[in-house]
PDB file of C-alpha atoms in Angstrom:
ATOM      1  CA  UNK A  89      33.101 -20.128 -15.373  1.00  0.00           C
ATOM      2  CA  UNK A  90      31.857 -18.983 -12.555  1.00  0.00           C
ATOM      3  CA  UNK A  91      31.125 -15.402 -11.340  1.00  0.00           C
ATOM      4  CA  UNK A  92      31.337 -14.112  -8.267  1.00  0.00           C
ATOM      5  CA  UNK A  93      30.094 -10.447  -6.749  1.00  0.00           C
ATOM      6  CA  UNK A  94      32.783  -8.854  -5.805  1.00  0.00           C
ATOM      7  CA  UNK A  95      33.388  -4.749  -4.809  1.00  0.00           C
ATOM      8  CA  UNK A  96      36.509  -2.414  -6.218  1.00  0.00           C
ATOM      9  CA  UNK A  97      37.412   0.672  -4.491  1.00  0.00           C
ATOM     10  CA  UNK A  98      40.738   2.902  -5.701  1.00  0.00           C
ATOM     11  CA  UNK A  99      41.571   5.974  -7.033  1.00  0.00           C
ATOM     12  CA  UNK A 100      39.528   7.473 -10.603  1.00  0.00           C
ATOM     13  CA  UNK A 101      43.155   8.199 -11.720  1.00  0.00           C
ATOM     14  CA  UNK A 102      43.413   5.421 -14.223  1.00  0.00           C
ATOM     15  CA  UNK A 103      40.882   3.049 -12.946  1.00  0.00           C
ATOM     16  CA  UNK A 104      39.732   2.482 -16.586  1.00  0.00           C
ATOM     17  CA  UNK A 105      42.734  -0.097 -16.911  1.00  0.00           C
ATOM     18  CA  UNK A 106      40.461  -1.871 -13.960  1.00  0.00           C
ATOM     19  CA  UNK A 107      36.847  -1.407 -16.172  1.00  0.00           C
ATOM     20  CA  UNK A 108      38.880  -2.805 -19.549  1.00  0.00           C
ATOM     21  CA  UNK A 109      39.930  -5.461 -17.278  1.00  0.00           C
ATOM     22  CA  UNK A 110      36.514  -6.784 -16.285  1.00  0.00           C
ATOM     23  CA  UNK A 111      35.390  -6.596 -19.299  1.00  0.00           C
ATOM     24  CA  UNK A 112      37.891  -8.745 -20.810  1.00  0.00           C
ATOM     25  CA  UNK A 113      38.065 -10.896 -18.238  1.00  0.00           C
ATOM     26  CA  UNK A 114      34.032 -11.712 -19.596  1.00  0.00           C
ATOM     27  CA  UNK A 115      32.852  -9.925 -15.725  1.00  0.00           C
ATOM     28  CA  UNK A 116      29.924  -7.277 -15.881  1.00  0.00           C
ATOM     29  CA  UNK A 117      30.285  -3.949 -13.719  1.00  0.00           C
ATOM     30  CA  UNK A 118      26.861  -3.995 -12.895  1.00  0.00           C
ATOM     31  CA  UNK A 119      27.055  -0.584 -10.624  1.00  0.00           C
ATOM     32  CA  UNK A 120      29.816   2.261 -10.589  1.00  0.00           C
ATOM     33  CA  UNK A 121      29.734   5.050  -8.446  1.00  0.00           C
ATOM     34  CA  UNK A 122      32.297   8.447  -8.451  1.00  0.00           C
ATOM     35  CA  UNK A 123      32.512   9.908  -5.860  1.00  0.00           C
ATOM     36  CA  UNK A 124      35.346  12.558  -5.103  1.00  0.00           C
ATOM     37  CA  UNK A 125      38.269  11.242  -5.933  1.00  0.00           C
ATOM     38  CA  UNK A 126      37.528   7.470  -5.375  1.00  0.00           C
ATOM     39  CA  UNK A 127      35.522   5.147  -7.449  1.00  0.00           C
ATOM     40  CA  UNK A 128      33.723   2.331  -6.611  1.00  0.00           C
ATOM     41  CA  UNK A 129      32.706  -1.014  -9.088  1.00  0.00           C
ATOM     42  CA  UNK A 130      30.385  -3.686  -8.109  1.00  0.00           C
ATOM     43  CA  UNK A 131      30.936  -6.282 -10.242  1.00  0.00           C
ATOM     44  CA  UNK A 132      30.484  -9.847 -11.348  1.00  0.00           C
ATOM     45  CA  UNK A 133      34.080 -11.103 -12.316  1.00  0.00           C
ATOM     46  CA  UNK A 134      35.092 -14.808 -12.813  1.00  0.00           C
ATOM     47  CA  UNK A 135      36.270 -16.371  -9.502  1.00  0.00           C
ATOM     48  CA  UNK A 136      39.657 -17.803 -10.806  1.00  0.00           C
ATOM     49  CA  UNK A 137      40.937 -14.328 -12.002  1.00  0.00           C
ATOM     50  CA  UNK A 138      40.249 -12.673  -8.687  1.00  0.00           C
ATOM     51  CA  UNK A 139      43.893 -12.732  -7.827  1.00  0.00           C
ATOM     52  CA  UNK A 140      44.958 -10.927 -11.590  1.00  0.00           C
ATOM     53  CA  UNK A 141      42.434  -8.059 -10.792  1.00  0.00           C
ATOM     54  CA  UNK A 142      43.827  -7.609  -6.854  1.00  0.00           C
ATOM     55  CA  UNK A 143      47.290  -7.238  -8.501  1.00  0.00           C
ATOM     56  CA  UNK A 144      46.224  -5.220 -11.382  1.00  0.00           C
ATOM     57  CA  UNK A 145      44.429  -2.515  -8.574  1.00  0.00           C
ATOM     58  CA  UNK A 146      47.288  -2.756  -6.198  1.00  0.00           C
ATOM     59  CA  UNK A 147      49.343  -0.001  -7.544  1.00  0.00           C
ATOM     60  CA  UNK A 148      46.435   2.295  -8.695  1.00  0.00           C
ATOM     61  CA  UNK A 149      45.412   2.455  -4.858  1.00  0.00           C
ATOM     62  CA  UNK A 150      42.669  -0.185  -5.165  1.00  0.00           C
ATOM     63  CA  UNK A 151      41.784  -3.110  -3.075  1.00  0.00           C
ATOM     64  CA  UNK A 152      38.856  -6.053  -3.730  1.00  0.00           C
ATOM     65  CA  UNK A 153      36.000  -7.419  -1.312  1.00  0.00           C
ATOM     66  CA  UNK A 154      34.013  -9.580  -1.264  1.00  0.00           C
ATOM     67  CA  UNK A 155      30.550  -8.367  -1.389  1.00  0.00           C
ATOM     68  CA  UNK A 156      27.936 -10.808  -1.274  1.00  0.00           C
ATOM     69  CA  UNK A 157      24.299  -8.970  -2.794  1.00  0.00           C
ATOM     70  CA  UNK A 158      25.822  -7.475  -5.784  1.00  0.00           C
ATOM     71  CA  UNK A 159      23.227  -7.677  -8.456  1.00  0.00           C
ATOM     72  CA  UNK A 160      20.625  -8.671  -6.030  1.00  0.00           C
ATOM     73  CA  UNK A 161      17.393  -6.563  -5.385  1.00  0.00           C
ATOM     74  CA  UNK A 162      16.014  -6.450  -1.420  1.00  0.00           C
ATOM     75  CA  UNK A 163      12.794  -4.779   0.051  1.00  0.00           C
ATOM     76  CA  UNK A 164      13.545  -3.583   3.115  1.00  0.00           C
ATOM     77  CA  UNK A 165       9.723  -3.165   4.947  1.00  0.00           C
ATOM     78  CA  UNK A 166       8.505  -0.992   7.970  1.00  0.00           C
ATOM     79  CA  UNK A 167       5.274  -1.100   9.700  1.00  0.00           C
ATOM     80  CA  UNK A 168       4.551   2.196   8.998  1.00  0.00           C
ATOM     81  CA  UNK A 169       6.060   5.435   7.312  1.00  0.00           C
ATOM     82  CA  UNK A 170       5.825   6.714  11.037  1.00  0.00           C
ATOM     83  CA  UNK A 171       8.531   7.927  13.430  1.00  0.00           C
ATOM     84  CA  UNK A 172       7.005   4.944  15.870  1.00  0.00           C
ATOM     85  CA  UNK A 173       8.604   2.162  12.917  1.00  0.00           C
ATOM     86  CA  UNK A 174      11.145   5.015  11.109  1.00  0.00           C
ATOM     87  CA  UNK A 175      13.475   6.085  10.050  1.00  0.00           C
ATOM     88  CA  UNK A 176      16.431   4.328  12.666  1.00  0.00           C
ATOM     89  CA  UNK A 177      16.539   0.561  12.517  1.00  0.00           C
ATOM     90  CA  UNK A 178      14.742   0.689   8.187  1.00  0.00           C
ATOM     91  CA  UNK A 179      17.009   2.975   7.284  1.00  0.00           C
ATOM     92  CA  UNK A 180      20.249   1.602   8.977  1.00  0.00           C
ATOM     93  CA  UNK A 181      19.682  -2.391   7.741  1.00  0.00           C
ATOM     94  CA  UNK A 182      18.868  -0.551   4.192  1.00  0.00           C
ATOM     95  CA  UNK A 183      22.346   1.021   4.073  1.00  0.00           C
ATOM     96  CA  UNK A 184      24.446  -1.778   5.423  1.00  0.00           C
ATOM     97  CA  UNK A 185      22.575  -3.693   2.577  1.00  0.00           C
ATOM     98  CA  UNK A 186      23.597  -1.277   0.304  1.00  0.00           C
ATOM     99  CA  UNK A 187      27.346  -1.737   1.382  1.00  0.00           C
ATOM    100  CA  UNK A 188      27.385  -5.762   0.775  1.00  0.00           C
ATOM    101  CA  UNK A 189      26.191  -4.125  -2.745  1.00  0.00           C
ATOM    102  CA  UNK A 190      22.853  -4.640  -2.965  1.00  0.00           C
ATOM    103  CA  UNK A 191      20.013  -2.147  -4.321  1.00  0.00           C
ATOM    104  CA  UNK A 192      17.281  -1.684  -1.590  1.00  0.00           C
ATOM    105  CA  UNK A 193      13.991   0.111  -1.277  1.00  0.00           C
ATOM    106  CA  UNK A 194      12.520   0.899   1.386  1.00  0.00           C
ATOM    107  CA  UNK A 195       8.978  -0.122   1.856  1.00  0.00           C
ATOM    108  CA  UNK A 196       6.620   1.487   4.195  1.00  0.00           C
ATOM    109  CA  UNK A 197       2.978  -0.299   4.498  1.00  0.00           C
ATOM    110  CA  UNK A 198       0.214   1.701   4.829  1.00  0.00           C
ATOM    111  CA  UNK A 199      -1.611  -0.214   7.357  1.00  0.00           C
ATOM    112  CA  UNK A 200       1.307  -2.208   9.222  1.00  0.00           C
ATOM    113  CA  UNK A 201       0.505  -1.037  12.333  1.00  0.00           C
ATOM    114  CA  UNK A 202      -1.645  -2.373  15.194  1.00  0.00           C
ATOM    115  CA  UNK A 203      -2.355  -6.283  15.872  1.00  0.00           C
ATOM    116  CA  UNK A 204      -5.678  -6.136  14.915  1.00  0.00           C
ATOM    117  CA  UNK A 205      -5.510  -4.053  11.811  1.00  0.00           C
ATOM    118  CA  UNK A 206      -2.362  -4.932  10.495  1.00  0.00           C
ATOM    119  CA  UNK A 207      -2.849  -5.627   6.648  1.00  0.00           C
ATOM    120  CA  UNK A 208      -1.104  -4.993   3.444  1.00  0.00           C
ATOM    121  CA  UNK A 209      -2.911  -3.570   0.317  1.00  0.00           C
ATOM    122  CA  UNK A 210      -2.317  -4.965  -3.085  1.00  0.00           C
ATOM    123  CA  UNK A 211       0.141  -2.380  -4.308  1.00  0.00           C
ATOM    124  CA  UNK A 212       2.396  -3.269  -1.577  1.00  0.00           C
ATOM    125  CA  UNK A 213       2.358  -6.550  -2.210  1.00  0.00           C
ATOM    126  CA  UNK A 214       3.107  -6.228  -5.322  1.00  0.00           C
ATOM    127  CA  UNK A 215       6.239  -4.099  -5.004  1.00  0.00           C
ATOM    128  CA  UNK A 216       7.199  -6.677  -2.630  1.00  0.00           C
ATOM    129  CA  UNK A 217       6.759  -9.429  -5.513  1.00  0.00           C
ATOM    130  CA  UNK A 218       9.105  -7.615  -7.734  1.00  0.00           C
ATOM    131  CA  UNK A 219      12.179  -7.872  -5.215  1.00  0.00           C
ATOM    132  CA  UNK A 220      14.169 -11.166  -5.247  1.00  0.00           C
ATOM    133  CA  UNK A 221      13.371 -11.143  -1.312  1.00  0.00           C
ATOM    134  CA  UNK A 222      12.079  -9.060   1.522  1.00  0.00           C
ATOM    135  CA  UNK A 223      13.506  -7.948   4.977  1.00  0.00           C
ATOM    136  CA  UNK A 224      10.743  -7.385   7.286  1.00  0.00           C
ATOM    137  CA  UNK A 225      11.526  -5.110  10.052  1.00  0.00           C
ATOM    138  CA  UNK A 226       8.611  -5.879  12.771  1.00  0.00           C
ATOM    139  CA  UNK A 227       9.829  -4.862  16.197  1.00  0.00           C
ATOM    140  CA  UNK A 228      10.075  -5.465  19.594  1.00  0.00           C
ATOM    141  CA  UNK A 229       7.365  -7.998  20.597  1.00  0.00           C
ATOM    142  CA  UNK A 230       6.522 -11.501  20.135  1.00  0.00           C
ATOM    143  CA  UNK A 231       2.817 -11.093  20.635  1.00  0.00           C
ATOM    144  CA  UNK A 232       2.605  -8.612  18.003  1.00  0.00           C
ATOM    145  CA  UNK A 233       4.949 -10.114  15.274  1.00  0.00           C
ATOM    146  CA  UNK A 234       3.243 -13.099  16.025  1.00  0.00           C
ATOM    147  CA  UNK A 235      -0.028 -11.435  15.564  1.00  0.00           C
ATOM    148  CA  UNK A 236       1.161  -8.986  12.558  1.00  0.00           C
ATOM    149  CA  UNK A 237       2.814 -11.862   9.948  1.00  0.00           C
ATOM    150  CA  UNK A 238       0.675 -13.566   8.833  1.00  0.00           C
ATOM    151  CA  UNK A 239      -1.643 -10.875   7.468  1.00  0.00           C
ATOM    152  CA  UNK A 240       1.663  -8.785   6.444  1.00  0.00           C
ATOM    153  CA  UNK A 241       3.080 -12.292   4.235  1.00  0.00           C
ATOM    154  CA  UNK A 242       0.189 -12.900   2.836  1.00  0.00           C
ATOM    155  CA  UNK A 243       0.461 -12.693  -1.402  1.00  0.00           C
ATOM    156  CA  UNK A 244       4.144 -12.629  -0.804  1.00  0.00           C
ATOM    157  CA  UNK A 245       5.835 -15.223  -3.082  1.00  0.00           C
ATOM    158  CA  UNK A 246       9.498 -13.579  -2.899  1.00  0.00           C
ATOM    159  CA  UNK A 247      11.718 -15.305   0.401  1.00  0.00           C
ATOM    160  CA  UNK A 248      11.047 -13.690   3.485  1.00  0.00           C
ATOM    161  CA  UNK A 249      13.765 -12.760   6.425  1.00  0.00           C
ATOM    162  CA  UNK A 250      12.542 -11.781   9.353  1.00  0.00           C
ATOM    163  CA  UNK A 251      13.823  -9.336  11.976  1.00  0.00           C
ATOM    164  CA  UNK A 252      13.113  -8.315  15.250  1.00  0.00           C
ATOM    165  CA  UNK A 253      14.106  -7.625  18.564  1.00  0.00           C
ATOM    166  CA  UNK A 254      13.408 -11.299  20.438  1.00  0.00           C
ATOM    167  CA  UNK A 255      16.237 -13.969  19.515  1.00  0.00           C
ATOM    168  CA  UNK A 256      16.269 -16.183  16.575  1.00  0.00           C
ATOM    169  CA  UNK A 257      14.858 -19.169  18.539  1.00  0.00           C
ATOM    170  CA  UNK A 258      11.812 -16.597  19.906  1.00  0.00           C
ATOM    171  CA  UNK A 259      11.145 -16.111  15.961  1.00  0.00           C
ATOM    172  CA  UNK A 260      11.350 -18.642  14.594  1.00  0.00           C
ATOM    173  CA  UNK A 261       9.005 -20.451  17.280  1.00  0.00           C
ATOM    174  CA  UNK A 262       6.164 -18.114  16.625  1.00  0.00           C
ATOM    175  CA  UNK A 263       6.310 -18.666  13.430  1.00  0.00           C
ATOM    176  CA  UNK A 264       3.771 -20.717  11.344  1.00  0.00           C
ATOM    177  CA  UNK A 265       4.440 -21.331   8.884  1.00  0.00           C
ATOM    178  CA  UNK A 266       8.142 -20.604   8.550  1.00  0.00           C
ATOM    179  CA  UNK A 267      10.039 -18.087   6.693  1.00  0.00           C
ATOM    180  CA  UNK A 268      12.912 -18.324   4.864  1.00  0.00           C
ATOM    181  CA  UNK A 269      15.412 -17.154   7.357  1.00  0.00           C
ATOM    182  CA  UNK A 270      15.163 -14.990  10.749  1.00  0.00           C
ATOM    183  CA  UNK A 271      17.667 -12.870  12.459  1.00  0.00           C
ATOM    184  CA  UNK A 272      16.708 -11.716  15.791  1.00  0.00           C
ATOM    185  CA  UNK A 273      18.128  -8.704  18.470  1.00  0.00           C
ATOM    186  CA  UNK A 274      17.053  -6.208  15.621  1.00  0.00           C
ATOM    187  CA  UNK A 275      14.297  -4.568  17.372  1.00  0.00           C
ATOM    188  CA  UNK A 276      12.942  -0.627  17.625  1.00  0.00           C
ATOM    189  CA  UNK A 277      16.254   1.774  18.182  1.00  0.00           C
ATOM    190  CA  UNK A 278      15.599   5.507  18.838  1.00  0.00           C
ATOM    191  CA  UNK A 279      19.137   5.820  17.712  1.00  0.00           C
ATOM    192  CA  UNK A 280      21.908   4.535  14.731  1.00  0.00           C
ATOM    193  CA  UNK A 281      22.791   0.884  14.533  1.00  0.00           C
ATOM    194  CA  UNK A 282      26.597   2.248  14.755  1.00  0.00           C
ATOM    195  CA  UNK A 283      27.482   0.206  18.110  1.00  0.00           C
ATOM    196  CA  UNK A 284      30.245  -2.008  17.061  1.00  0.00           C
ATOM    197  CA  UNK A 285      29.521  -4.224  20.151  1.00  0.00           C
ATOM    198  CA  UNK A 286      26.071  -5.611  19.828  1.00  0.00           C
ATOM    199  CA  UNK A 287      24.482  -4.328  17.306  1.00  0.00           C
ATOM    200  CA  UNK A 288      27.062  -3.956  13.970  1.00  0.00           C
ATOM    201  CA  UNK A 289      26.753  -8.004  14.820  1.00  0.00           C
ATOM    202  CA  UNK A 290      23.733  -8.332  14.135  1.00  0.00           C
ATOM    203  CA  UNK A 291      23.543  -6.682  10.848  1.00  0.00           C
ATOM    204  CA  UNK A 292      26.475  -8.768   9.648  1.00  0.00           C
ATOM    205  CA  UNK A 293      24.199 -11.743  10.775  1.00  0.00           C
ATOM    206  CA  UNK A 294      21.700 -10.375   8.774  1.00  0.00           C
ATOM    207  CA  UNK A 295      23.647 -10.044   5.591  1.00  0.00           C
ATOM    208  CA  UNK A 296      24.814 -13.722   5.982  1.00  0.00           C
ATOM    209  CA  UNK A 297      21.495 -14.336   6.213  1.00  0.00           C
ATOM    210  CA  UNK A 298      20.397 -12.987   2.943  1.00  0.00           C
ATOM    211  CA  UNK A 299      22.948 -14.729   1.522  1.00  0.00           C
ATOM    212  CA  UNK A 300      22.412 -17.978   2.602  1.00  0.00           C
ATOM    213  CA  UNK A 301      18.716 -17.325   1.230  1.00  0.00           C
ATOM    214  CA  UNK A 302      19.693 -15.930  -2.629  1.00  0.00           C
ATOM    215  CA  UNK A 303      21.829 -18.938  -2.283  1.00  0.00           C
ATOM    216  CA  UNK A 304      19.240 -21.087  -2.626  1.00  0.00           C
ATOM    217  CA  UNK A 305      17.159 -19.374  -4.230  1.00  0.00           C
ATOM    218  CA  UNK A 306      20.336 -18.486  -7.117  1.00  0.00           C
ATOM    219  CA  UNK A 307      20.471 -23.043  -7.057  1.00  0.00           C
ATOM    220  CA  UNK A 308      16.593 -23.251  -8.006  1.00  0.00           C
ATOM    221  CA  UNK A 309      17.483 -21.073 -10.852  1.00  0.00           C
ATOM    222  CA  UNK A 310      20.248 -22.845 -11.673  1.00  0.00           C
ATOM    223  CA  UNK A 311      18.171 -26.111 -11.982  1.00  0.00           C
ATOM    224  CA  UNK A 312      16.856 -24.667 -15.168  1.00  0.00           C
ATOM    225  CA  UNK A 313      18.992 -21.858 -15.808  1.00  0.00           C
ATOM    226  CA  UNK A 314      18.044 -18.357 -17.534  1.00  0.00           C
ATOM    227  CA  UNK A 315      17.882 -17.782 -20.854  1.00  0.00           C
ATOM    228  CA  UNK A 316      20.877 -14.855 -20.743  1.00  0.00           C
ATOM    229  CA  UNK A 317      21.971 -13.872 -18.267  1.00  0.00           C
ATOM    230  CA  UNK A 318      20.521 -11.005 -16.451  1.00  0.00           C
ATOM    231  CA  UNK A 319      24.222  -8.563 -16.226  1.00  0.00           C
ATOM    232  CA  UNK A 320      24.343  -9.465 -19.941  1.00  0.00           C
ATOM    233  CA  UNK A 321      21.300  -8.101 -20.669  1.00  0.00           C
ATOM    234  CA  UNK A 322      21.845  -4.977 -18.932  1.00  0.00           C
ATOM    235  CA  UNK A 323      24.455  -4.405 -21.335  1.00  0.00           C
ATOM    236  CA  UNK A 324      22.860  -5.409 -24.317  1.00  0.00           C
ATOM    237  CA  UNK A 325      20.109  -2.519 -23.229  1.00  0.00           C
ATOM    238  CA  UNK A 326      22.006   0.051 -22.220  1.00  0.00           C
ATOM    239  CA  UNK A 327      24.828  -0.204 -25.024  1.00  0.00           C
ATOM    240  CA  UNK A 328      21.794   0.143 -27.619  1.00  0.00           C
ATOM    241  CA  UNK A 329      19.404   2.640 -26.091  1.00  0.00           C
ATOM    242  CA  UNK A 330      22.160   5.000 -23.661  1.00  0.00           C
ATOM    243  CA  UNK A 331      20.163   4.512 -20.694  1.00  0.00           C
ATOM    244  CA  UNK A 332      22.902   4.977 -18.237  1.00  0.00           C
ATOM    245  CA  UNK A 333      24.521   8.171 -20.078  1.00  0.00           C
ATOM    246  CA  UNK A 334      21.143   9.860 -20.670  1.00  0.00           C
ATOM    247  CA  UNK A 335      20.166   9.364 -17.104  1.00  0.00           C
ATOM    248  CA  UNK A 336      20.797  11.355 -13.380  1.00  0.00           C
ATOM    249  CA  UNK A 337      19.342   8.353 -11.467  1.00  0.00           C
ATOM    250  CA  UNK A 338      21.919   6.692  -9.238  1.00  0.00           C
ATOM    251  CA  UNK A 339      20.638   3.229 -10.759  1.00  0.00           C
ATOM    252  CA  UNK A 340      19.746   3.264 -13.785  1.00  0.00           C
ATOM    253  CA  UNK A 341      19.393   0.004 -14.458  1.00  0.00           C
ATOM    254  CA  UNK A 342      18.810  -2.544 -11.699  1.00  0.00           C
ATOM    255  CA  UNK A 343      20.044  -6.358 -11.915  1.00  0.00           C
ATOM    256  CA  UNK A 344      18.096  -8.784 -10.092  1.00  0.00           C
ATOM    257  CA  UNK A 345      18.588 -12.458  -9.585  1.00  0.00           C
ATOM    258  CA  UNK A 346      16.521 -12.691 -12.347  1.00  0.00           C
ATOM    259  CA  UNK A 347      15.541 -10.311 -14.457  1.00  0.00           C
ATOM    260  CA  UNK A 348      16.315  -6.002 -14.372  1.00  0.00           C
ATOM    261  CA  UNK A 349      13.931  -3.240 -13.009  1.00  0.00           C
ATOM    262  CA  UNK A 350      14.800  -0.663 -15.842  1.00  0.00           C
ATOM    263  CA  UNK A 351      13.973   3.254 -14.937  1.00  0.00           C
ATOM    264  CA  UNK A 352      12.561   4.269 -18.001  1.00  0.00           C
ATOM    265  CA  UNK A 353       8.798   4.511 -19.069  1.00  0.00           C
ATOM    266  CA  UNK A 354       7.252   1.656 -19.969  1.00  0.00           C
ATOM    267  CA  UNK A 355       4.619   2.785 -22.039  1.00  0.00           C
ATOM    268  CA  UNK A 356       7.216   4.911 -24.088  1.00  0.00           C
ATOM    269  CA  UNK A 357      10.091   2.563 -24.661  1.00  0.00           C
ATOM    270  CA  UNK A 358       8.956  -1.328 -23.701  1.00  0.00           C
ATOM    271  CA  UNK A 359       7.970  -2.216 -27.789  1.00  0.00           C
ATOM    272  CA  UNK A 360      11.209  -1.059 -28.841  1.00  0.00           C
ATOM    273  CA  UNK A 361      13.282  -3.083 -26.360  1.00  0.00           C
ATOM    274  CA  UNK A 362      11.605  -5.675 -27.125  1.00  0.00           C
ATOM    275  CA  UNK A 363      13.014  -5.974 -30.194  1.00  0.00           C
ATOM    276  CA  UNK A 364      16.661  -5.218 -29.416  1.00  0.00           C
ATOM    277  CA  UNK A 365      18.800  -7.573 -30.800  1.00  0.00           C
ATOM    278  CA  UNK A 366      21.227  -9.418 -28.447  1.00  0.00           C
ATOM    279  CA  UNK A 367      23.078 -12.168 -30.708  1.00  0.00           C
ATOM    280  CA  UNK A 368      22.429 -14.084 -33.995  1.00  0.00           C
ATOM    281  CA  UNK A 369      18.724 -12.657 -34.294  1.00  0.00           C
ATOM    282  CA  UNK A 370      17.618 -13.481 -30.533  1.00  0.00           C
ATOM    283  CA  UNK A 371      15.641 -10.286 -29.294  1.00  0.00           C
ATOM    284  CA  UNK A 372      15.013  -9.248 -26.270  1.00  0.00           C
ATOM    285  CA  UNK A 373      11.426  -9.641 -26.304  1.00  0.00           C
ATOM    286  CA  UNK A 374      12.294 -14.094 -27.123  1.00  0.00           C
ATOM    287  CA  UNK A 375      13.875 -14.444 -23.656  1.00  0.00           C
ATOM    288  CA  UNK A 376      12.185 -12.381 -21.177  1.00  0.00           C
ATOM    289  CA  UNK A 377       8.955 -10.887 -20.202  1.00  0.00           C
ATOM    290  CA  UNK A 378       8.969  -7.259 -20.415  1.00  0.00           C
ATOM    291  CA  UNK A 379       6.291  -5.966 -18.085  1.00  0.00           C
ATOM    292  CA  UNK A 380       4.940  -2.212 -16.169  1.00  0.00           C
ATOM    293  CA  UNK A 381       6.286  -2.063 -12.791  1.00  0.00           C
ATOM    294  CA  UNK A 382       4.497  -1.101 -10.043  1.00  0.00           C
ATOM    295  CA  UNK A 383       6.776   1.253  -8.638  1.00  0.00           C
ATOM    296  CA  UNK A 384       5.963   4.092 -10.884  1.00  0.00           C
ATOM    297  CA  UNK A 385       6.265   3.716 -14.400  1.00  0.00           C
ATOM    298  CA  UNK A 386       9.329   1.498 -14.840  1.00  0.00           C
ATOM    299  CA  UNK A 387       9.680  -1.363 -16.533  1.00  0.00           C
ATOM    300  CA  UNK A 388      10.446  -4.480 -14.757  1.00  0.00           C
ATOM    301  CA  UNK A 389      12.175  -7.249 -17.243  1.00  0.00           C
ATOM    302  CA  UNK A 390      11.917 -10.710 -16.134  1.00  0.00           C
ATOM    303  CA  UNK A 391      14.039 -13.466 -17.962  1.00  0.00           C
ATOM    304  CA  UNK A 392      12.628 -16.328 -19.052  1.00  0.00           C
ATOM    305  CA  UNK A 393      14.079 -19.936 -18.257  1.00  0.00           C
ATOM    306  CA  UNK A 394      15.791 -22.600 -20.799  1.00  0.00           C
ATOM    307  CA  UNK A 395      12.965 -25.122 -20.259  1.00  0.00           C
ATOM    308  CA  UNK A 396      10.341 -21.898 -21.916  1.00  0.00           C
ATOM    309  CA  UNK A 397      12.190 -20.824 -24.701  1.00  0.00           C
ATOM    310  CA  UNK A 398      15.101 -23.487 -25.676  1.00  0.00           C
ATOM    311  CA  UNK A 399      17.493 -20.651 -26.393  1.00  0.00           C
ATOM    312  CA  UNK A 400      20.844 -19.522 -24.376  1.00  0.00           C
ATOM    313  CA  UNK A 401      22.854 -16.776 -24.954  1.00  0.00           C
TER     314      UNK A 401
END
């Protein structure tokens, strides 16, 4: 069964019909938003059942559309927190990726500015490496990007998508060794990126490029499948610990391509989480590594591949 990422948007009235249908079909709701009289469900659902979901939601005033980045967490990396680099482009990129289903975190570097002194500290490196991929927003000038990127990518082992003011061919030419994706035309701007011609197209191109990069990542994971689906593991942990019910955080559990970020204190809950039974006596600790996150004191859970556990649940 192939699960595809989609978003359902409709009214609050009888939306529980859609929630129950997704569950009955073997799908998963990754995130649920209640905004005034509207509900937004970011979900993974069986590909063959999209039409059924669409027909069921239409009488309720609901619509379903593709959201290629549902179930991913992306770092949007800016050279600094200064107004020179923030807030316009970085905020617009982060928000646009959220509209496509991704959970984004903005990472403003403490020493990312200046060709001669640009650098990445250990904490920043570790935080970026806890994501599925990183989008680097490195400004307008080829010479600046060429000198800064080698230092800012050092130690990063997740896919990098490089953006900048120069076009894609220019970015590819100045990058050695190559990164995983390129999108030109996104440099520093002094206004919100809301022009339909030019600016929005570049953001759509960025979503497409990230989708391709993460598609290759999923293909690599599929060669040695995960012992359990991240979405299923999220449901098991949340049902046992009632994290969503007891949290005011908008995304108390964030799904990644090969794990979860769970926004509760590691010291207090890690051992208990390892002991949660998934199915048939198999515990969370049997199929996943439960690690302290460098982002606050959260739990970062990485699911082990089948070759390491000989378990598939």
